[in-house]
Amino acid sequence: MSKKRGIIEEQLRRIIYGGKCSNCTILVIDRRKTSGYREIPVNAVSRVSQSYLILKDGTLIPLHRVLGVKDENGNIVWKR
């Protein structure tokens, strides 16, 4: 029996590695921000692991903090 990949991981991989959303931003929970979230450009992502979004600067963001993805026009492309 193979392990089923998580929905968040699967969707992020499609968006990031699919190449159709190079100007998109990923919305993640950030309790230090007054808005409660921050936006991370897709091109700042190094890779997506089973549990983390790994940024090029080495920052690890747990996938459970990902809220969604917006395109360059601010439209929601994907949300949890």
CSV table of N, CA and C in Angstrom, one decimal:
chain,number,residue,atom,x,y,z
A,1,MET,N,0.9,-1.2,0.0
A,1,MET,CA,0.0,0.0,0.0
A,1,MET,C,0.9,1.2,0.0
A,2,SER,N,0.7,2.1,-0.9
A,2,SER,CA,1.5,3.3,-1.0
A,2,SER,C,0.9,4.4,-0.1
A,3,LYS,N,1.8,5.3,0.4
A,3,LYS,CA,1.4,6.4,1.2
A,3,LYS,C,0.8,7.5,0.3
A,4,LYS,N,-0.4,7.9,0.7
A,4,LYS,CA,-1.0,9.0,-0.1
A,4,LYS,C,-0.5,10.4,0.3
A,5,ARG,N,0.0,11.1,-0.7
A,5,ARG,CA,0.5,12.4,-0.4
A,5,ARG,C,-0.6,13.4,0.1
A,6,GLY,N,-0.2,14.3,1.0
A,6,GLY,CA,-1.2,15.2,1.6
A,6,GLY,C,-1.7,16.1,0.5
A,7,ILE,N,-2.9,16.6,0.7
A,7,ILE,CA,-3.6,17.5,-0.2
A,7,ILE,C,-2.9,18.8,-0.4
A,8,ILE,N,-2.4,19.4,0.8
A,8,ILE,CA,-1.7,20.7,0.7
A,8,ILE,C,-0.4,20.5,-0.1
A,9,GLU,N,0.4,19.5,0.2
A,9,GLU,CA,1.6,19.2,-0.5
A,9,GLU,C,1.4,19.0,-2.0
A,10,GLU,N,0.4,18.2,-2.3
A,10,GLU,CA,0.1,17.9,-3.7
A,10,GLU,C,-0.3,19.2,-4.5
A,11,GLN,N,-1.2,20.0,-3.9
A,11,GLN,CA,-1.6,21.2,-4.6
A,11,GLN,C,-0.4,22.2,-4.7
A,12,LEU,N,0.4,22.4,-3.7
A,12,LEU,CA,1.5,23.3,-3.8
A,12,LEU,C,2.5,22.8,-4.8
A,13,ARG,N,2.8,21.5,-4.9
A,13,ARG,CA,3.7,21.0,-6.0
A,13,ARG,C,3.1,21.3,-7.4
A,14,ARG,N,1.8,21.1,-7.6
A,14,ARG,CA,1.2,21.4,-8.9
A,14,ARG,C,1.4,22.9,-9.2
A,15,ILE,N,1.2,23.8,-8.3
A,15,ILE,CA,1.2,25.2,-8.5
A,15,ILE,C,2.7,25.6,-8.7
A,16,ILE,N,3.6,25.2,-7.8
A,16,ILE,CA,5.0,25.7,-7.9
A,16,ILE,C,5.7,25.1,-9.1
A,17,TYR,N,5.6,23.7,-9.2
A,17,TYR,CA,6.4,23.1,-10.3
A,17,TYR,C,5.7,23.0,-11.6
A,18,GLY,N,4.4,23.4,-11.6
A,18,GLY,CA,3.7,23.4,-12.9
A,18,GLY,C,4.0,24.5,-13.8
A,19,GLY,N,4.6,25.6,-13.3
A,19,GLY,CA,5.1,26.7,-14.1
A,19,GLY,C,4.0,27.6,-14.6
A,20,LYS,N,2.8,27.4,-14.2
A,20,LYS,CA,1.7,28.3,-14.6
A,20,LYS,C,1.5,29.4,-13.7
A,21,CYS,N,2.1,29.4,-12.6
A,21,CYS,CA,1.9,30.4,-11.6
A,21,CYS,C,3.2,31.0,-11.0
A,22,SER,N,4.1,31.4,-11.9
A,22,SER,CA,5.4,31.9,-11.5
A,22,SER,C,5.3,33.3,-10.8
A,23,ASN,N,4.2,34.0,-10.9
A,23,ASN,CA,4.1,35.3,-10.2
A,23,ASN,C,3.1,35.2,-9.1
A,24,CYS,N,2.7,34.1,-8.7
A,24,CYS,CA,1.8,33.9,-7.6
A,24,CYS,C,2.5,34.1,-6.2
A,25,THR,N,1.7,34.2,-5.2
A,25,THR,CA,2.2,34.3,-3.8
A,25,THR,C,1.4,33.3,-3.0
A,26,ILE,N,2.1,32.7,-2.0
A,26,ILE,CA,1.6,31.8,-1.1
A,26,ILE,C,1.2,32.5,0.2
A,27,LEU,N,0.0,32.3,0.7
A,27,LEU,CA,-0.4,32.9,1.9
A,27,LEU,C,-0.2,31.9,3.1
A,28,VAL,N,0.6,32.4,4.1
A,28,VAL,CA,0.8,31.5,5.2
A,28,VAL,C,0.5,32.3,6.5
A,29,ILE,N,0.1,31.5,7.5
A,29,ILE,CA,-0.2,32.1,8.8
A,29,ILE,C,1.1,32.7,9.4
A,30,ASP,N,1.0,33.9,9.9
A,30,ASP,CA,2.2,34.5,10.6
A,30,ASP,C,1.6,35.3,11.7
A,31,ARG,N,1.7,34.8,12.9
A,31,ARG,CA,1.1,35.5,14.1
A,31,ARG,C,1.8,36.8,14.5
A,32,ARG,N,3.0,37.0,14.0
A,32,ARG,CA,3.7,38.3,14.2
A,32,ARG,C,3.2,39.4,13.4
A,33,LYS,N,2.5,39.2,12.3
A,33,LYS,CA,1.9,40.2,11.5
A,33,LYS,C,0.5,40.6,12.0
A,34,THR,N,0.2,41.9,11.9
A,34,THR,CA,-1.1,42.3,12.4
A,34,THR,C,-2.2,41.8,11.5
A,35,SER,N,-2.0,41.5,10.2
A,35,SER,CA,-3.0,40.9,9.4
A,35,SER,C,-3.2,39.4,9.7
A,36,GLY,N,-2.2,38.8,10.4
A,36,GLY,CA,-2.3,37.4,10.7
A,36,GLY,C,-1.8,36.4,9.7
A,37,TYR,N,-1.3,37.0,8.5
A,37,TYR,CA,-0.7,36.1,7.5
A,37,TYR,C,0.4,37.0,6.8
A,38,ARG,N,1.2,36.3,6.0
A,38,ARG,CA,2.1,36.9,5.1
A,38,ARG,C,2.1,36.3,3.8
A,39,GLU,N,2.6,37.0,2.8
A,39,GLU,CA,2.6,36.5,1.4
A,39,GLU,C,4.0,36.2,1.0
A,40,ILE,N,4.2,35.0,0.5
A,40,ILE,CA,5.6,34.5,0.1
A,40,ILE,C,5.5,34.3,-1.4
A,41,PRO,N,6.4,35.0,-2.2
A,41,PRO,CA,6.4,34.7,-3.7
A,41,PRO,C,6.8,33.3,-4.0
A,42,VAL,N,6.1,32.7,-5.0
A,42,VAL,CA,6.4,31.3,-5.4
A,42,VAL,C,7.9,31.2,-5.7
A,43,ASN,N,8.5,32.2,-6.3
A,43,ASN,CA,9.9,32.0,-6.7
A,43,ASN,C,10.9,32.1,-5.6
A,44,ALA,N,10.4,32.3,-4.3
A,44,ALA,CA,11.2,32.2,-3.1
A,44,ALA,C,11.2,30.8,-2.6
A,45,VAL,N,10.5,29.9,-3.1
A,45,VAL,CA,10.4,28.5,-2.6
A,45,VAL,C,11.4,27.7,-3.3
A,46,SER,N,12.2,27.0,-2.5
A,46,SER,CA,13.2,26.1,-3.0
A,46,SER,C,12.6,24.7,-3.3
A,47,ARG,N,11.8,24.2,-2.4
A,47,ARG,CA,11.1,22.9,-2.6
A,47,ARG,C,10.0,22.7,-1.6
A,48,VAL,N,9.2,21.7,-1.9
A,48,VAL,CA,8.1,21.3,-1.0
A,48,VAL,C,8.4,19.9,-0.6
A,49,SER,N,8.4,19.7,0.8
A,49,SER,CA,8.6,18.4,1.3
A,49,SER,C,7.3,17.9,1.8
A,50,GLN,N,7.3,16.7,2.4
A,50,GLN,CA,6.1,16.2,2.9
A,50,GLN,C,5.4,17.0,4.0
A,51,SER,N,6.3,17.7,4.8
A,51,SER,CA,5.7,18.5,5.9
A,51,SER,C,6.0,19.9,5.9
A,52,TYR,N,6.9,20.4,5.0
A,52,TYR,CA,7.4,21.8,5.0
A,52,TYR,C,7.5,22.4,3.6
A,53,LEU,N,7.3,23.7,3.6
A,53,LEU,CA,7.6,24.5,2.5
A,53,LEU,C,9.0,25.1,2.8
A,54,ILE,N,10.0,24.8,1.9
A,54,ILE,CA,11.3,25.2,2.2
A,54,ILE,C,11.7,26.3,1.3
A,55,LEU,N,12.1,27.5,1.9
A,55,LEU,CA,12.4,28.6,1.1
A,55,LEU,C,13.9,28.6,0.8
A,56,LYS,N,14.2,29.4,-0.2
A,56,LYS,CA,15.6,29.5,-0.7
A,56,LYS,C,16.6,30.0,0.4
A,57,ASP,N,16.1,30.8,1.3
A,57,ASP,CA,16.9,31.3,2.4
A,57,ASP,C,17.1,30.3,3.6
A,58,GLY,N,16.5,29.1,3.4
A,58,GLY,CA,16.6,28.0,4.4
A,58,GLY,C,15.4,28.0,5.4
A,59,THR,N,14.5,28.9,5.3
A,59,THR,CA,13.4,29.0,6.2
A,59,THR,C,12.4,27.8,6.0
A,60,LEU,N,12.0,27.1,7.0
A,60,LEU,CA,11.0,26.0,6.9
A,60,LEU,C,9.7,26.5,7.4
A,61,ILE,N,8.7,26.3,6.6
A,61,ILE,CA,7.3,26.7,6.9
A,61,ILE,C,6.5,25.5,6.9
A,62,PRO,N,5.9,25.1,8.1
A,62,PRO,CA,5.1,23.9,8.1
A,62,PRO,C,3.9,24.0,7.2
A,63,LEU,N,3.5,23.0,6.5
A,63,LEU,CA,2.4,23.0,5.5
A,63,LEU,C,1.1,23.3,6.2
A,64,HIS,N,0.9,23.0,7.4
A,64,HIS,CA,-0.4,23.3,8.1
A,64,HIS,C,-0.6,24.8,8.2
A,65,ARG,N,0.4,25.6,8.0
A,65,ARG,CA,0.3,27.1,8.1
A,65,ARG,C,-0.1,27.7,6.8
A,66,VAL,N,-0.1,26.9,5.7
A,66,VAL,CA,-0.5,27.4,4.4
A,66,VAL,C,-2.0,27.6,4.3
A,67,LEU,N,-2.4,28.8,3.9
A,67,LEU,CA,-3.8,29.2,3.8
A,67,LEU,C,-4.3,29.1,2.4
A,68,GLY,N,-3.4,29.5,1.4
A,68,GLY,CA,-3.9,29.4,0.0
A,68,GLY,C,-2.8,30.1,-0.9
A,69,VAL,N,-3.2,30.2,-2.2
A,69,VAL,CA,-2.3,30.8,-3.2
A,69,VAL,C,-3.1,31.9,-4.0
A,70,LYS,N,-2.4,33.0,-4.2
A,70,LYS,CA,-3.0,34.1,-5.0
A,70,LYS,C,-2.2,34.3,-6.2
A,71,ASP,N,-2.9,34.7,-7.3
A,71,ASP,CA,-2.2,35.0,-8.5
A,71,ASP,C,-1.7,36.5,-8.5
A,72,GLU,N,-1.1,36.9,-9.6
A,72,GLU,CA,-0.5,38.3,-9.6
A,72,GLU,C,-1.6,39.4,-9.5
A,73,ASN,N,-2.9,39.0,-9.9
A,73,ASN,CA,-4.0,40.0,-9.8
A,73,ASN,C,-4.7,40.0,-8.5
A,74,GLY,N,-4.3,39.1,-7.5
A,74,GLY,CA,-4.9,39.0,-6.2
A,74,GLY,C,-6.0,38.0,-6.2
A,75,ASN,N,-6.3,37.3,-7.2
A,75,ASN,CA,-7.3,36.3,-7.3
A,75,ASN,C,-6.9,35.0,-6.6
A,76,ILE,N,-7.7,34.4,-5.8
A,76,ILE,CA,-7.4,33.2,-5.1
A,76,ILE,C,-7.3,32.0,-6.2
A,77,VAL,N,-6.2,31.4,-6.3
A,77,VAL,CA,-6.0,30.3,-7.2
A,77,VAL,C,-6.3,29.0,-6.5
A,78,TRP,N,-6.0,28.9,-5.2
A,78,TRP,CA,-6.2,27.7,-4.4
A,78,TRP,C,-6.3,28.1,-3.0
A,79,LYS,N,-7.2,27.5,-2.2
A,79,LYS,CA,-7.3,27.7,-0.8
A,79,LYS,C,-7.7,26.4,-0.1
A,80,ARG,N,-7.4,26.4,1.2
A,80,ARG,CA,-7.7,25.2,2.0
A,80,ARG,C,-9.1,25.1,2.3
